[in-house]
Amino acid sequence: MSTNADRRVALLTLGCARNEVDSEELAARLADGGWSVTTDGTDADVVLVNTCGFVAKAKQDSIDTLLAAADTGAKVVATGCLAERYGEELAGELPEAHAVLGFDHYPDMAARLDAILAGETIPSHAPRDRRTLLPITPVERRTATAVVTPGHLPAHLQGVLRRRLDDGPVAPLKLASGCDRRCTFCAIPSFRGAFVSRTPDEVLAEAEWLGANGVRELVLVSENSTSYGKDLGDPRLLEKLLPQLAATPGIVRVRVSYLQPAETRPGLIEAIATTPGVAPYFDLSFQHSSEPVLRRMRRFGSTERFLELLAAARKLDPEAGARSNVIVGFPGETREDVDELARFLTEARLDAIGVFDYSDEDGTEAASLPDKVPAGTIKKRYDWMSALAEELCAQRAGDRIGSLIDVLVDTVEPHADGVDVEGRGAHQAPEVDGSTTLVPGAALDPATLRPGDLVRAKVTDSIGVDLVATPIELISPASP
């Protein structure tokens, strides 16, 4: 291992929490290979951009970040989903990048950067359908990994290390890689590969490491958390794992993300809603609620079935949080379909709603579907649905005024006029949902709090999806 700490690599991460985990795995490999790792592109020898390739806007953000990195004078390397998905094509269209590297390059990324810094040319990644690298049958994948070329395995199957890139009290924890669903609008399975669970021992060991390194909330991530354990022979494994994760020393909250409604079983609903230390929070990927649209998306459900699912969760915990994403303008969508989606969102009482306007994605079945909705119509539907979602989520936040919530403090920022204390209730996931501002009250001064403290607070006001609350008692202090 090299010990030359003069080589600096800036690791910039775009996209979802799964990419954040990938970046911390890359950071560990790079540090082990003698690189000084930072998240600041200033004075770096190499800027490594972990890109997102999900939708058009994410792709453009990735390209803009790569172009900005090139302006620093550093060597620029693209990796991550956009690089994996387009590889040589991206390299041809983006000469500013010195290399475009895919997931197969991750295990020896430090050596790749050594070569690039030395002026060598690294062949660009050649994309392939990663679903073909492992058996179709999930239960056969675990035994098959022993004979698959190591560079073709999901990163977590290769003895990955991890190095935190920030010291915040929240961290994502990857349950699995890949996806077996065949949603017609989504290209993720083709470049992320087939679904493969991490073993419970792996997940618990990493949770303990995170808890020992100041993390207070674990956000469980994957492409489809409801599939966890199916390839290990136990589709109820997540229900069994959650209490163990919640008992991890130092951890006060476990949050599950990326649930597929069609696979969300009653036992899992009960585990999320009632297990102490697990946030009663349901991140459900509805995408739409009109049955004809869902069928064309190759998904299952309806307005009534989705409302029943939410009712089942709220029967166990009336204050349970719920969020979702929806797509408008999918091929064949009619005005009646849009009205049905609006009816669902109005009755669902979701805490957060992400609205996406449909666009054709390379390599997806939906790109070739007939009855495309005109771009102007998609924009009108997107604008209308976004405004409705904003109004509905603000109403839902207002409904929480007067209630008690447990807030995990994220940031404490002193300033000339006092201190700003921001955190999140159990119904608020980091980045994607609202937040809670803690203000002075009679019981507890927010200025005495630290990031990582868990406090009980009374909601006194709402501003859009955000809440204002006064702390009442310190439930669990952050580690010294």
XYZ file of C-alpha atoms in Angstrom:
480
model
C 0.000 0.000 0.000
C 1.262 3.438 -0.909
C 1.747 5.965 1.874
C 2.030 9.037 -0.343
C -0.572 11.292 1.285
C 0.249 14.139 -1.113
C -2.170 12.708 -3.657
C -5.539 14.333 -3.031
C -8.812 13.103 -4.490
C -12.035 15.061 -4.115
C -15.010 12.714 -4.036
C -18.231 14.447 -5.116
C -21.507 12.563 -4.722
C -24.732 13.135 -6.643
C -28.048 11.327 -6.471
C -29.573 9.138 -3.795
C -28.474 7.761 -0.443
C -27.350 4.536 -2.136
C -24.751 6.597 -3.975
C -23.649 8.069 -0.646
C -22.860 4.567 0.607
C -21.007 3.785 -2.625
C -18.928 6.928 -2.155
C -17.984 5.970 1.393
C -16.977 2.532 0.156
C -14.859 4.191 -2.545
C -13.389 6.545 0.059
C -12.229 3.568 2.124
C -10.605 1.919 -0.870
C -8.914 5.143 -1.933
C -7.579 5.858 1.556
C -6.330 2.276 1.782
C -4.536 2.899 -1.500
C -2.695 5.921 -0.127
C -4.951 8.733 -1.336
C -5.976 11.662 0.833
C -9.758 11.814 0.426
C -11.787 15.012 0.668
C -15.172 16.297 -0.445
C -13.713 19.682 -1.401
C -12.588 20.027 -5.011
C -10.164 22.838 -4.178
C -6.511 21.902 -4.793
C -7.337 18.275 -5.546
C -5.182 16.260 -7.932
C -8.215 14.254 -9.068
C -11.912 15.023 -8.831
C -13.912 11.789 -8.778
C -17.611 12.448 -9.468
C -20.023 9.725 -8.367
C -22.776 10.508 -10.855
C -26.513 9.874 -10.956
C -28.151 8.531 -14.103
C -31.780 8.139 -13.043
C -33.704 10.849 -14.957
C -32.856 13.635 -17.376
C -32.370 16.336 -14.733
C -30.079 14.106 -12.674
C -28.023 13.322 -15.756
C -27.643 17.014 -16.549
C -26.639 17.792 -12.954
C -23.951 15.114 -13.223
C -22.606 16.506 -16.488
C -22.617 20.067 -15.109
C -20.652 18.883 -12.063
C -18.096 17.145 -14.279
C -17.667 20.276 -16.407
C -17.262 22.457 -13.305
C -14.660 20.026 -11.954
C -12.702 20.327 -15.204
C -12.428 24.070 -14.613
C -10.376 23.432 -11.452
C -7.457 22.060 -13.472
C -7.610 18.692 -11.731
C -7.886 15.359 -13.491
C -11.613 14.555 -13.750
C -13.006 11.041 -13.471
C -16.658 10.079 -13.881
C -18.005 7.033 -12.087
C -21.351 6.002 -10.620
C -24.654 5.346 -12.345
C -24.319 7.700 -15.324
C -20.850 6.334 -16.075
C -22.024 2.734 -15.640
C -25.046 3.299 -17.842
C -23.359 5.105 -20.754
C -19.623 4.403 -20.402
C -17.863 4.851 -23.733
C -20.701 6.998 -25.111
C -20.328 9.437 -22.225
C -16.555 9.483 -22.670
C -16.966 10.380 -26.341
C -19.337 13.241 -25.584
C -17.413 14.549 -22.584
C -13.714 14.937 -23.493
C -13.240 17.026 -20.334
C -13.316 13.782 -18.348
C -9.977 11.968 -18.207
C -11.745 8.650 -17.586
C -15.235 7.167 -17.364
C -15.165 4.213 -14.965
C -17.941 1.772 -14.076
C -18.761 -0.397 -11.083
C -16.256 -3.035 -12.189
C -13.469 -0.519 -11.555
C -14.422 0.034 -7.899
C -12.280 -2.710 -6.285
C -9.015 -1.208 -7.599
C -10.075 2.427 -7.936
C -6.949 3.671 -6.132
C -4.691 2.025 -8.722
C -6.829 3.447 -11.538
C -6.425 6.961 -10.176
C -2.670 6.384 -9.748
C -2.467 5.567 -13.447
C -4.605 8.537 -14.499
C -2.544 10.936 -12.408
C 0.582 9.508 -14.055
C -0.846 10.385 -17.462
C -1.925 6.911 -18.518
C -5.103 6.352 -20.500
C -7.662 4.049 -18.903
C -10.130 2.452 -21.352
C -13.648 3.671 -20.732
C -16.228 1.391 -19.223
C -18.172 -0.751 -21.710
C -21.813 -0.913 -20.530
C -23.673 -4.209 -20.277
C -26.946 -5.433 -18.838
C -25.863 -6.326 -15.312
C -28.978 -8.425 -14.751
C -27.278 -11.157 -16.775
C -24.347 -11.520 -14.382
C -26.221 -13.526 -11.747
C -28.857 -16.308 -11.946
C -32.458 -15.357 -12.586
C -33.669 -17.291 -9.539
C -32.933 -15.202 -6.412
C -32.125 -18.115 -4.088
C -29.427 -19.346 -6.494
C -27.505 -16.055 -6.412
C -25.754 -16.485 -3.096
C -24.089 -19.745 -4.114
C -23.409 -18.495 -7.631
C -21.351 -15.530 -6.459
C -18.429 -17.820 -5.702
C -17.918 -18.535 -9.400
C -18.725 -15.104 -10.823
C -15.790 -12.924 -11.824
C -15.157 -10.775 -8.700
C -15.294 -7.499 -10.578
C -18.843 -8.318 -11.670
C -20.278 -8.680 -8.186
C -22.178 -5.942 -6.379
C -19.676 -3.979 -4.334
C -20.987 -5.235 -0.993
C -20.079 -8.840 -1.861
C -16.374 -8.049 -2.133
C -15.391 -7.358 1.466
C -15.900 -3.636 1.192
C -14.551 -1.201 3.740
C -16.303 2.082 4.463
C -15.045 5.510 5.471
C -17.464 8.243 6.546
C -17.322 11.452 4.529
C -19.105 13.592 7.132
C -19.660 13.516 10.867
C -23.431 14.036 10.913
C -25.686 11.961 13.194
C -27.450 10.222 10.291
C -26.042 7.659 7.862
C -27.476 5.429 5.156
C -26.950 1.692 5.534
C -27.294 -0.473 2.442
C -29.489 -3.572 2.759
C -29.047 -4.836 -0.787
C -28.007 -3.990 -4.320
C -29.968 -4.260 -7.549
C -33.615 -4.810 -8.420
C -35.656 -7.614 -9.974
C -38.713 -5.548 -10.827
C -39.418 -4.672 -14.458
C -41.158 -1.318 -14.234
C -41.475 -0.094 -17.806
C -40.223 3.425 -17.034
C -37.094 2.459 -15.079
C -33.619 1.598 -16.361
C -32.037 1.049 -12.931
C -32.082 -2.806 -12.979
C -30.110 -2.865 -16.230
C -27.142 -1.002 -14.754
C -27.502 -1.842 -11.051
C -28.069 -5.527 -11.724
C -30.135 -8.272 -10.116
C -31.267 -8.003 -6.506
C -28.768 -9.349 -3.943
C -29.249 -9.008 -0.179
C -26.463 -8.473 2.289
C -26.464 -11.039 5.076
C -27.880 -9.949 8.437
C -24.421 -10.361 9.984
C -22.936 -7.923 7.450
C -25.679 -5.370 8.026
C -25.496 -5.636 11.812
C -21.707 -5.371 11.837
C -21.800 -2.205 9.769
C -24.581 -0.804 11.972
C -22.411 -1.370 15.041
C -19.485 0.366 13.342
C -21.666 3.340 12.436
C -23.086 3.520 15.965
C -19.559 3.495 17.387
C -18.649 6.363 15.060
C -21.299 8.819 16.205
C -24.253 7.821 14.031
C -27.606 8.017 15.789
C -30.044 7.284 12.969
C -29.679 4.550 10.371
C -31.516 4.963 7.076
C -31.852 1.554 5.443
C -31.499 1.886 1.670
C -31.646 -0.335 -1.386
C -33.414 -0.338 -4.729
C -36.251 -2.326 -3.102
C -36.130 -2.892 0.648
C -39.262 -5.051 0.656
C -37.355 -7.726 -1.308
C -34.717 -8.042 1.417
C -34.023 -11.671 2.290
C -35.809 -13.341 -0.621
C -32.489 -14.500 -2.070
C -31.430 -15.689 1.377
C -34.464 -17.947 1.627
C -36.465 -15.777 4.040
C -38.695 -13.025 2.607
C -39.582 -11.950 6.176
C -35.970 -11.326 7.108
C -36.341 -7.543 7.326
C -39.068 -7.908 9.943
C -36.650 -9.975 12.039
C -33.678 -7.691 11.423
C -35.332 -4.411 12.456
C -35.444 -5.103 16.227
C -31.786 -6.160 16.142
C -30.776 -2.972 14.336
C -32.802 -0.875 16.771
C -30.875 -2.464 19.656
C -27.496 -1.409 18.203
C -25.473 0.582 20.783
C -25.627 4.313 20.052
C -28.505 4.040 17.563
C -31.767 5.710 18.594
C -33.696 5.491 15.330
C -33.832 3.105 12.376
C -35.666 4.226 9.257
C -36.649 2.021 6.336
C -36.786 3.519 2.850
C -37.737 2.337 -0.662
C -40.750 0.126 0.026
C -42.699 -1.382 -2.874
C -46.451 -1.276 -2.072
C -47.163 -4.609 -3.804
C -44.575 -6.352 -1.605
C -45.321 -4.595 1.697
C -46.691 -7.403 3.839
C -48.795 -7.009 7.006
C -45.930 -8.329 9.129
C -43.553 -5.695 7.791
C -46.122 -2.948 8.347
C -46.455 -4.099 11.943
C -42.683 -4.258 12.448
C -42.181 -0.714 11.155
C -45.149 0.752 12.998
C -44.648 -0.884 16.396
C -40.982 -1.796 16.951
C -39.376 0.518 19.554
C -36.528 2.454 17.981
C -37.871 2.013 14.438
C -39.413 5.119 12.886
C -43.098 4.571 12.067
C -42.403 5.872 8.586
C -43.550 4.438 5.266
C -41.617 5.446 2.149
C -43.930 3.835 -0.392
C -43.230 3.944 -4.110
C -46.778 4.389 -5.429
C -45.850 6.164 -8.726
C -49.553 6.464 -9.684
C -52.933 5.202 -8.464
C -54.929 4.766 -11.656
C -55.083 1.046 -12.429
C -54.720 1.418 -16.232
C -51.591 3.542 -15.816
C -50.132 1.197 -13.205
C -50.628 -1.772 -15.532
C -48.762 0.001 -18.319
C -46.025 0.766 -15.811
C -46.039 -2.966 -15.009
C -46.933 -2.234 -11.427
C -49.840 -3.301 -9.253
C -52.343 -1.555 -7.053
C -55.101 1.025 -7.129
C -56.346 4.010 -5.186
C -58.384 1.815 -2.867
C -55.635 -0.746 -2.270
C -53.112 1.979 -1.520
C -55.480 3.717 0.882
C -56.060 0.386 2.643
C -52.296 -0.064 3.029
C -51.939 3.377 4.604
C -54.943 2.727 6.847
C -53.345 -0.498 8.069
C -50.221 1.415 9.117
C -52.187 4.204 10.799
C -54.344 1.721 12.670
C -51.156 0.595 14.412
C -49.776 4.132 14.809
C -52.127 7.041 13.993
C -49.170 9.446 13.740
C -47.167 7.272 11.326
C -45.442 9.227 8.576
C -45.784 8.409 4.894
C -44.270 9.724 1.682
C -44.258 8.762 -1.966
C -43.271 9.740 -5.495
C -45.665 9.964 -8.429
C -45.203 10.309 -12.184
C -47.514 12.348 -14.432
C -47.638 12.210 -18.215
C -46.928 8.485 -18.598
C -47.830 7.184 -22.104
C -51.577 6.661 -22.385
C -52.402 8.700 -19.271
C -55.786 10.414 -19.617
C -57.358 13.301 -17.774
C -59.439 10.730 -15.888
C -56.237 9.016 -14.764
C -54.872 12.321 -13.500
C -58.101 12.994 -11.600
C -57.847 9.540 -10.023
C -54.285 10.268 -8.898
C -55.441 13.580 -7.446
C -58.220 11.785 -5.560
C -55.746 9.356 -4.088
C -53.292 12.038 -2.973
C -56.112 14.070 -1.442
C -57.309 11.116 0.632
C -53.877 9.653 1.423
C -52.699 12.433 3.787
C -49.035 11.967 2.878
C -46.340 13.974 4.648
C -44.218 14.375 1.519
C -44.908 13.866 -2.184
C -42.335 13.984 -4.959
C -43.841 14.744 -8.368
C -41.972 13.775 -11.542
C -42.856 14.587 -15.128
C -42.475 11.590 -17.401
C -39.695 11.507 -19.973
C -38.509 8.635 -22.167
C -35.499 6.829 -20.752
C -33.015 4.971 -22.942
C -33.485 1.225 -22.925
C -36.867 1.199 -21.174
C -40.039 -0.405 -22.451
C -42.029 2.784 -21.864
C -39.895 4.653 -24.388
C -41.487 2.566 -27.151
C -45.069 2.666 -25.866
C -47.720 4.353 -28.029
C -50.078 7.173 -27.038
C -47.397 9.557 -25.826
C -48.745 12.544 -23.898
C -47.738 15.854 -25.549
C -44.943 17.722 -23.763
C -47.130 20.772 -23.172
C -49.803 18.628 -21.547
C -47.232 16.900 -19.351
C -45.986 20.273 -18.129
C -49.506 21.441 -17.271
C -50.218 18.230 -15.382
C -46.875 18.428 -13.596
C -47.457 22.040 -12.538
C -50.979 21.294 -11.341
C -50.033 18.111 -9.483
C -46.998 19.780 -7.896
C -49.159 22.628 -6.607
C -51.714 20.161 -5.262
C -48.993 18.084 -3.582
C -47.497 21.177 -1.955
C -50.905 22.204 -0.622
C -51.769 18.732 0.668
C -48.423 18.253 2.416
C -48.705 21.674 4.040
C -52.144 20.679 5.328
C -50.740 17.447 6.703
C -47.976 19.348 8.492
C -50.602 21.680 9.934
C -52.490 18.662 11.287
C -49.469 17.894 13.464
C -49.663 21.193 15.371
C -50.236 20.421 19.041
C -48.795 16.902 18.826
C -45.676 15.568 20.497
C -42.830 14.372 18.265
C -39.376 12.949 18.919
C -36.816 15.106 17.122
C -33.293 14.033 16.271
C -31.124 17.161 16.219
C -29.199 17.452 12.953
C -27.529 20.872 13.209
C -26.895 23.528 15.851
C -25.693 26.799 14.340
C -24.890 29.740 16.643
C -25.196 33.252 15.209
C -25.278 36.826 16.434
C -28.943 36.675 17.441
C -28.883 33.276 19.112
C -28.787 29.753 17.744
C -30.598 27.866 14.975
C -31.437 24.270 15.873
C -32.756 21.992 13.137
C -33.819 18.387 13.370
C -36.350 15.851 12.149
C -39.299 14.032 13.604
C -39.873 10.343 12.999
C -42.023 11.221 9.966
C -39.251 13.280 8.347
C -36.480 11.516 6.447
C -33.239 13.401 5.748
C -32.949 15.373 2.507
C -36.249 14.320 0.941
C -38.823 15.456 3.546
C -39.405 18.499 5.734
C -37.538 19.374 8.914
C -38.329 20.693 12.402
C -36.971 23.920 13.867
C -36.629 23.839 17.641
C -37.369 27.168 19.346
C -37.118 28.233 23.005
C -39.828 27.085 25.379
C -40.319 26.864 29.121
C -38.880 23.384 29.576
C -35.628 23.145 27.613
C -33.372 25.693 25.935
C -32.477 24.570 22.366
C -29.121 26.348 22.727
C -28.025 23.566 25.095
C -28.584 20.854 22.482
C -26.014 19.134 20.274
C -26.264 17.293 16.969
C -27.346 13.743 17.709
C -29.502 14.595 20.713
C -32.970 13.042 20.654
C -35.576 15.304 22.240
C -39.323 15.206 22.740
C -40.949 18.373 21.474
C -44.386 19.912 21.059
C -45.295 21.165 17.595
C -46.392 24.800 17.735
C -46.487 25.832 14.085
C -45.916 24.694 10.511
C -44.408 26.432 7.491
C -45.173 24.423 4.373
C -43.969 20.892 5.136
C -41.653 22.116 7.901
C -42.561 22.218 11.579
C -41.720 24.510 14.467
C -41.581 22.908 17.922
C -40.508 23.627 21.483
C -38.371 20.967 23.188
C -39.822 19.462 26.342
C -37.288 16.869 27.450
C -34.019 15.295 26.385
C -34.744 11.632 25.681
C -31.249 10.494 24.711
C -28.127 12.658 24.582
C -25.556 12.337 21.799
C -22.356 10.562 22.691
C -19.651 12.883 24.101
